[in-house]
Coordinates of C-alpha atoms and ligand atoms in Angstrom, one line a residue:
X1071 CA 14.6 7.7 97.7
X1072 CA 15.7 9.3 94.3
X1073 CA 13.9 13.0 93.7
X1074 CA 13.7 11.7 89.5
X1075 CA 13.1 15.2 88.0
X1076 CA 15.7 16.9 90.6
X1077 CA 18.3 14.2 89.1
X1078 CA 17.4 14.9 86.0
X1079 CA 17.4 18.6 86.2
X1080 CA 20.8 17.9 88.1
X1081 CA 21.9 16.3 84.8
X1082 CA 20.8 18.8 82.9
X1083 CA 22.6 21.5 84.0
X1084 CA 26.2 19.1 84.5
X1085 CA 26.3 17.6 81.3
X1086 CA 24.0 19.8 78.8
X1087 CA 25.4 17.9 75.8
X1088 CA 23.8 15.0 77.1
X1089 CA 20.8 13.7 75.4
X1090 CA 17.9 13.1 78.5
X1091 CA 14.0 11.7 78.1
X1092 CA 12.1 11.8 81.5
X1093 CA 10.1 8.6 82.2
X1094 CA 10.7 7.0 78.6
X1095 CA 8.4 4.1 77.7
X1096 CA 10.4 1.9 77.0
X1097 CA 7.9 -0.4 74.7
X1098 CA 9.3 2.7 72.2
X1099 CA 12.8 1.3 72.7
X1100 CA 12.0 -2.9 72.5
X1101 CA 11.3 -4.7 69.4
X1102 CA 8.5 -6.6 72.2
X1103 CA 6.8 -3.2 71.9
X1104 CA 6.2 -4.1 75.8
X1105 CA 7.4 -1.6 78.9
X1106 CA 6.5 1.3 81.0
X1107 CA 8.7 4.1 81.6
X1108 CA 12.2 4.7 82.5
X1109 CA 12.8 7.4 85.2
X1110 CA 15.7 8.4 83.2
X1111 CA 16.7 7.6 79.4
X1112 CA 20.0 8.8 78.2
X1113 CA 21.7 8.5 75.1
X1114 CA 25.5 9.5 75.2
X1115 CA 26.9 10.2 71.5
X1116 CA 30.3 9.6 72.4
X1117 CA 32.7 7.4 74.6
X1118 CA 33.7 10.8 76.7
X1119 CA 30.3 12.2 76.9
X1120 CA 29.1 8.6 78.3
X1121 CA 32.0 8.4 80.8
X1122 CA 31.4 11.9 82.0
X1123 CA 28.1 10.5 82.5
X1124 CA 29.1 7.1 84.2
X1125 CA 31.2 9.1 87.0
X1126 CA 28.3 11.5 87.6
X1127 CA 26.1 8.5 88.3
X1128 CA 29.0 6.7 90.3
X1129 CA 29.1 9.5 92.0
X1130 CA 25.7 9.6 93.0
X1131 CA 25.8 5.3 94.0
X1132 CA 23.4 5.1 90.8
X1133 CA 24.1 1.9 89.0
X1134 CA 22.7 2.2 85.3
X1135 CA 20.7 -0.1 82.9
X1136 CA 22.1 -0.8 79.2
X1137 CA 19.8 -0.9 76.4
X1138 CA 21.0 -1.4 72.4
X1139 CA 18.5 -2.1 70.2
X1140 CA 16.0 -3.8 72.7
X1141 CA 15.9 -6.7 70.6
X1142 CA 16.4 -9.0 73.5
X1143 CA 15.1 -7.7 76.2
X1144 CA 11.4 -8.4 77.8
X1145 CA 11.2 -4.9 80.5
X1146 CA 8.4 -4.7 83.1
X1147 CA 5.0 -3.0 82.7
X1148 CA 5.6 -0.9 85.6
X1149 CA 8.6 0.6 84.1
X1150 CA 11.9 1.0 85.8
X1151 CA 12.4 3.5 88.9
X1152 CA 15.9 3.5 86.9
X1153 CA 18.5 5.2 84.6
X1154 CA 18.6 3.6 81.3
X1155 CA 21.5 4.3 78.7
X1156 CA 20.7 3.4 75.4
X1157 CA 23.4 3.1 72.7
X1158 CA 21.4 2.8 69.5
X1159 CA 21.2 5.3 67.4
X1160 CA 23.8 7.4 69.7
X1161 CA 27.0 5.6 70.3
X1162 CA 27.6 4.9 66.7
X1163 CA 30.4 5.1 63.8
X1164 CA 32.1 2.2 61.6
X1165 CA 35.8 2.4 60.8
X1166 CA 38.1 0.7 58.1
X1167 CA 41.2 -0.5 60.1
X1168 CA 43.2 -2.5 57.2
X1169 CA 44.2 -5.7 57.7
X1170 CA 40.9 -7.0 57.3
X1171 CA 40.2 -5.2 60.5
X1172 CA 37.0 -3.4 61.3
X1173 CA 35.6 -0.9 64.3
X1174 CA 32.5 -0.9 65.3
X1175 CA 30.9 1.1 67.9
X1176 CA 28.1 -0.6 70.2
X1177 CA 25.2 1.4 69.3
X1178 CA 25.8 0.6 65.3
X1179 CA 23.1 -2.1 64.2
X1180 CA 24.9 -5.6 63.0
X1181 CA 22.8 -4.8 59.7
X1182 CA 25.1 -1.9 58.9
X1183 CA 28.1 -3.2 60.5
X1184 CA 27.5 -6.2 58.0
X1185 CA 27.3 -3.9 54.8
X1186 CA 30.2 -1.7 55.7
X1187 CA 31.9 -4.9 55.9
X1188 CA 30.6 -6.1 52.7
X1189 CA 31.7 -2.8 50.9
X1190 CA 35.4 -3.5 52.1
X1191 CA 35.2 -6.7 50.2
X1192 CA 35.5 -8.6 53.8
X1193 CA 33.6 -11.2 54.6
X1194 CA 32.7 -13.2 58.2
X1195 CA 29.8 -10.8 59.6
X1196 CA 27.1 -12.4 56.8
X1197 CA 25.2 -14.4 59.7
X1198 CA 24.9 -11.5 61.5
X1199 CA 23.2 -9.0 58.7
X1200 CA 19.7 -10.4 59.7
X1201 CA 19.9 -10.1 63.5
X1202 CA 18.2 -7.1 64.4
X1203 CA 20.5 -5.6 67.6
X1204 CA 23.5 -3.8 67.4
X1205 CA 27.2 -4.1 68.0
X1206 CA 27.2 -3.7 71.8
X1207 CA 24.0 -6.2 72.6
X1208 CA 25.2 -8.5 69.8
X1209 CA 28.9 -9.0 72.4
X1210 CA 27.5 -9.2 75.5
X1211 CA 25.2 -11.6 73.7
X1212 CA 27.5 -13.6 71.7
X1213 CA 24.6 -13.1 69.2
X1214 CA 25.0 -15.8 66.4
X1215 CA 22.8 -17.9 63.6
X1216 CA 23.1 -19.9 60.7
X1217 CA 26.8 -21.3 62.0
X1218 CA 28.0 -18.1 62.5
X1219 CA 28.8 -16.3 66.1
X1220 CA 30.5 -13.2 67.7
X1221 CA 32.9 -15.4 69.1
X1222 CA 34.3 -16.5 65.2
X1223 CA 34.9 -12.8 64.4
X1224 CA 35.6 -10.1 67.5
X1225 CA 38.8 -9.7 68.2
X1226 CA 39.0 -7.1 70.9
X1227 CA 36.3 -5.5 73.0
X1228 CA 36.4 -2.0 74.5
X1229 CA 34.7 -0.9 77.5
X1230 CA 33.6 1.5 80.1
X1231 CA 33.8 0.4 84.0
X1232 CA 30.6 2.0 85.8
X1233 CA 33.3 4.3 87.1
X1234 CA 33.8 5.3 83.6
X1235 CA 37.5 3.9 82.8
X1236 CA 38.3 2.1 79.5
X1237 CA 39.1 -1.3 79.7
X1238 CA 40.0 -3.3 77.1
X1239 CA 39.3 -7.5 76.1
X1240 CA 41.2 -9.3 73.4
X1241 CA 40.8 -12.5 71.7
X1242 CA 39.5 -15.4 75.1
X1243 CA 39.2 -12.9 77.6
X1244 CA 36.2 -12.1 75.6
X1245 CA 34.9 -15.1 77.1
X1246 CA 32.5 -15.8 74.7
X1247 CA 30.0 -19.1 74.9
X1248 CA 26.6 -19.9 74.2
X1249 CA 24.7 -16.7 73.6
X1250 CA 26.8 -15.3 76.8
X1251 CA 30.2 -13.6 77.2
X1252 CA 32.4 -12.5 79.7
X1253 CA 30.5 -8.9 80.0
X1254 CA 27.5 -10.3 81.1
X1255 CA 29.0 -11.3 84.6
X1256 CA 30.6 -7.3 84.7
X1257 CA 29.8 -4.5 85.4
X1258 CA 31.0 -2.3 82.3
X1259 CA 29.4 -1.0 79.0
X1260 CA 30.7 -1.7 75.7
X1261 CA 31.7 0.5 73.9
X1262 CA 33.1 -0.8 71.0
X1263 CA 34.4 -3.7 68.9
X1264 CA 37.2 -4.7 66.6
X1265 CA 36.2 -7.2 64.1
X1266 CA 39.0 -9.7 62.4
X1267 CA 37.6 -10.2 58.8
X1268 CA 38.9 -12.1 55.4
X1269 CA 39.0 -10.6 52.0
X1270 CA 36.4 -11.8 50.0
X1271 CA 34.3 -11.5 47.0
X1272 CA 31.7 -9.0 47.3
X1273 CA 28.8 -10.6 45.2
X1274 CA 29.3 -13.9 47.3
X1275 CA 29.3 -12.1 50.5
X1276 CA 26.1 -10.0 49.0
X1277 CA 24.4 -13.5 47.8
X1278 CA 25.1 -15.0 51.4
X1279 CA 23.7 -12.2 53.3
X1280 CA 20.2 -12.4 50.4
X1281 CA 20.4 -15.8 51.2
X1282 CA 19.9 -16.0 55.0
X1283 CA 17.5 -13.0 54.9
X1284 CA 14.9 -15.1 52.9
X1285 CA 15.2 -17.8 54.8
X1286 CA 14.7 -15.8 58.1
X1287 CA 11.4 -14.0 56.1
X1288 CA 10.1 -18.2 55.3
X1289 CA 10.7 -19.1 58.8
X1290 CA 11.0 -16.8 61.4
X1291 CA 7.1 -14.6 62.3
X1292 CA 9.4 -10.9 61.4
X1293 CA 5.7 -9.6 61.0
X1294 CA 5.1 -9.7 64.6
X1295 CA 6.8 -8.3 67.3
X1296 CA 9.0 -10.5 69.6
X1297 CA 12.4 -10.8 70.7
X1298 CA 13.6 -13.7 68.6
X1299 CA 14.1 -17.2 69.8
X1300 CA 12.6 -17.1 73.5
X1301 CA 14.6 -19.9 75.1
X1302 CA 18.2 -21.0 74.6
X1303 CA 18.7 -24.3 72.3
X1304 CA 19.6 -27.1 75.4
X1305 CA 21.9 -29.3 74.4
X1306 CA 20.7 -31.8 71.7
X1307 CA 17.5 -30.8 71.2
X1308 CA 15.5 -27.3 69.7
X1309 CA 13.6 -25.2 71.7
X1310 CA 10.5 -24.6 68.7
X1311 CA 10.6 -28.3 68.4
X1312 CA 10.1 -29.4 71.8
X1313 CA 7.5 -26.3 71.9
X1314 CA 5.7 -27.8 68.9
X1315 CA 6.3 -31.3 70.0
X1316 CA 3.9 -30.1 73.3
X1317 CA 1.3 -28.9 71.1
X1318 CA 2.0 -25.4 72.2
X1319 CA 1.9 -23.6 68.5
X1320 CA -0.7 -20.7 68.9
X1321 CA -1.6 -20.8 72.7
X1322 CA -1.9 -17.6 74.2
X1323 CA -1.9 -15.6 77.5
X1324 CA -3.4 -12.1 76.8
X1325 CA -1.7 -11.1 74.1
X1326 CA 1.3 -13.0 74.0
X1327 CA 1.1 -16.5 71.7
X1328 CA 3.4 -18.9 70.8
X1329 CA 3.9 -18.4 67.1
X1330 CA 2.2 -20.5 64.7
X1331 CA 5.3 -19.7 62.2
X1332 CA 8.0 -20.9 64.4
X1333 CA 6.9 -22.2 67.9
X1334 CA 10.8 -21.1 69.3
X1335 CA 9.2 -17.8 69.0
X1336 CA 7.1 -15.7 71.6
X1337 CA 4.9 -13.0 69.6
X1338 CA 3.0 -9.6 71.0
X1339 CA 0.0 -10.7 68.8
X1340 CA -1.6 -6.9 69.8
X1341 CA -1.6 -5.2 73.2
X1342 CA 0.9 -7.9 75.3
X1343 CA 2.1 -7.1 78.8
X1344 CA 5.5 -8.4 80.2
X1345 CA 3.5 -10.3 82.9
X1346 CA 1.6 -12.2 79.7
X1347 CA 4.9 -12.9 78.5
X1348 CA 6.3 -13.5 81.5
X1349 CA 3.2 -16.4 82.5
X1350 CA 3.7 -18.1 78.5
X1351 CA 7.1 -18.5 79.2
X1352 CA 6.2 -20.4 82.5
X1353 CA 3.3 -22.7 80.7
X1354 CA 5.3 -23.5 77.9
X1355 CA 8.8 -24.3 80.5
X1356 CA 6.0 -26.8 82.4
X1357 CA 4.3 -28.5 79.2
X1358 CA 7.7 -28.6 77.7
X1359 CA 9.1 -30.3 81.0
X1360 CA 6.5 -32.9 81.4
X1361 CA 6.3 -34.1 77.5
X1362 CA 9.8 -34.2 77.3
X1363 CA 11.8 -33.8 80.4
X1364 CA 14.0 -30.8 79.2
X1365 CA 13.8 -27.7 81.2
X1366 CA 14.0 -24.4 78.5
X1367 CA 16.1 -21.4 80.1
X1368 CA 14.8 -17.9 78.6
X1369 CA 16.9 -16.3 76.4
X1370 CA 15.3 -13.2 76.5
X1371 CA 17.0 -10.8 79.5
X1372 CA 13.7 -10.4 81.4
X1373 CA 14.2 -7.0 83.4
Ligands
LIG559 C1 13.1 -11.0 64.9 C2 14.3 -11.3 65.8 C3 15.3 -12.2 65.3 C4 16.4 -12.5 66.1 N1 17.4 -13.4 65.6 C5 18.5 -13.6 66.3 C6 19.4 -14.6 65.8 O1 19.4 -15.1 64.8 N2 20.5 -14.8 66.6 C7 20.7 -14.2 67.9 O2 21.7 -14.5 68.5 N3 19.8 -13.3 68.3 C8 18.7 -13.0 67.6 N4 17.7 -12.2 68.1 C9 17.9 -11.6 69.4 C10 18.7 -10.3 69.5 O3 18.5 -9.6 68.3 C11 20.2 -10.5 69.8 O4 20.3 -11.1 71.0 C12 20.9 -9.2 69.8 O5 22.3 -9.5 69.9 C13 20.5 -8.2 70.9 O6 21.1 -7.0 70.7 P1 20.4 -5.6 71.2 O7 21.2 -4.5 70.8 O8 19.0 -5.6 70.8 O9 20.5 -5.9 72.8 P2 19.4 -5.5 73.9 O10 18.2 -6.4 73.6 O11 19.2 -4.1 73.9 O12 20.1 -6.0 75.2 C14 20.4 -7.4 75.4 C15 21.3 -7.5 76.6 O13 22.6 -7.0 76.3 C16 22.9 -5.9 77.2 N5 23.6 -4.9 76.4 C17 23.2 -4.3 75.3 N6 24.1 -3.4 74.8 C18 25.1 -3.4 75.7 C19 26.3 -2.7 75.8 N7 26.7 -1.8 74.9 N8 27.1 -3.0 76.9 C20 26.8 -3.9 77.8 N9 25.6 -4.6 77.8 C21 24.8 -4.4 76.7 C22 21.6 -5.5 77.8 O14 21.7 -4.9 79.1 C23 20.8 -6.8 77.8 O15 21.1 -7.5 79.0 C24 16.6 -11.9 67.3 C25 15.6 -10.9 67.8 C26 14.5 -10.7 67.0 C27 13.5 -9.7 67.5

């Protein structure tokens, strides 16, 4: 059994730079709004502070959690008897590398990455200005709308191993397929990104970006929380409208409902728990199933 506040006092005195919250809600930290507390929440500021910090917890046999922007991520109501590192907001910074090329670090949001891009006159990371994670979640993701995807743009991914050693990924051995990548079967943490870009007009790239922001505000419930689309697309079809084809727009389980905006869409219509969420996603899997025959996988990482 881990002694939490010893750890953390542990931590404390090791790596003072570190930045350390003690039993975190994480509902602070998910666009859901939905989570009890993390035993341990830590946000490293730079690549060496967060390796320091991997090889004290390898050290210690503690395997950490990885948080960006929270965007995607349903965590339980109990909380987490874990340590959490979150990037956003801490492992951050944008760099113009010529060529077309761009750095991004994971905790930057793919909003700004998407103007800094814009500002170099570079265009290719439009689909992503409206997806509200950052660098690091949009990778191990293979985040992606309107036609547009990681995979088109990344060039080379940078890592940490849970021992804290930098690895890096080009091009394929990014691994990159529906809303997945190769990261997601590894143990590491990205750290950051090189995006491959084009030179292009900034008004057109500013238009494009306008463009696909209204028509997320017309379609999507962005008044609500949520984590986005709930269920992967299965091939051929559209999660909302097999959803809405099952008559599902607007049912409920405590507070979580099916969106009468965009049935692809779980909201937290007020006060949701993870296990309301959690029992939706099964009804709406089972109506789905029997009205249609297609069996919807979750999107959402359900912790
Ligand atoms: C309103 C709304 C609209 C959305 N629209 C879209 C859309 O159009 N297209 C789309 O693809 N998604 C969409 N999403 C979902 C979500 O924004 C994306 O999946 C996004 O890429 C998740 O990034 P994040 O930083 O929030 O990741 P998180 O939710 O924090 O994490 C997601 C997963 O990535 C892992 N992870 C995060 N950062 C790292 C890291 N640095 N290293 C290793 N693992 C990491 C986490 O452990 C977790 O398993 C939407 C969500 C919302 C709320």
């Amino acid at each position: 059994m881990i002694d939490w506040k010893e750890l953390s006092n542990e931590m404390r005195q090791a790596l003072p730079d570190l930045k350390i919250l003690d039993e975190e809600p994480l509902a602070r930290h998910t666009s859901f709004r939905i989570g009890g507390p993390a035993a341990i929440f830590a946000q490293p500021a730079t690549v060496e502070a967060l390796s320091e910090f991997l090889k004290f917890l390898a050290a210690r046999g503690i395997s950490p959690r990885i948080l960006g922007a929270g965007t995607n991520v349903l965590a339980p109501d109990e909380g987490l008897r874990e340590v959490v590192i979150c990037t956003k907001d801490a492992l951050t910074g944008l760099r113009d590398l010529g060529d077309g090329k761009i750095e991004a670090f994971a905790g930057e949001t793919l909003s700004k990455t998407a103007v800094f891009a814009r500002n170099l006159s570079l265009t290719g990371l439009e689909f992503a200005h409206g997806i509200p994670g950052t660098v690091g979640g949009g990778i191990y993701m293979n985040a992606g709308a309107y036609g547009g995807e990681m995979k088109q743009v990344a060039a080379q991914t940078t890592v940490l191993t849970m021992d804290g050693e930098t690895r890096v990924f080009a091009g394929e051995a990014q691994g990159f397929a529906y809303r997945t990548s190769a990261f997601e079967n590894l143990p590491v943490i990205i750290v950051k990104t090189v995006f491959q870009l084009a030179p292009g007009g900034k008004e057109e790239i500013s238009a494009r970006m306008q463009e696909l922001m209204d028509k997320r505000r017309t379609s999507q419930p962005l008044e609500l929380p949520s984590a986005g689309s709930t269920f992967k697309r299965p091939e051929g079809a559209y999660a909302g409208a097999l959803i809405q084809g099952a008559n599902l727009k607007g049912i409920s389980v405590g507070g979580a409902c099916v969106s009468e905006k965009h049935a692809g869409f779980i909201v937290n219509a007020g006060g949701a728990t993870a296990r309301d969420v959690k029992v939706l996603i099964e009804l709406v899997q089972k109506r789905v199933f029997e009205t249609s025959g297609y069996c919807l996988q979750p999107e959402v990482r359900i912790w």
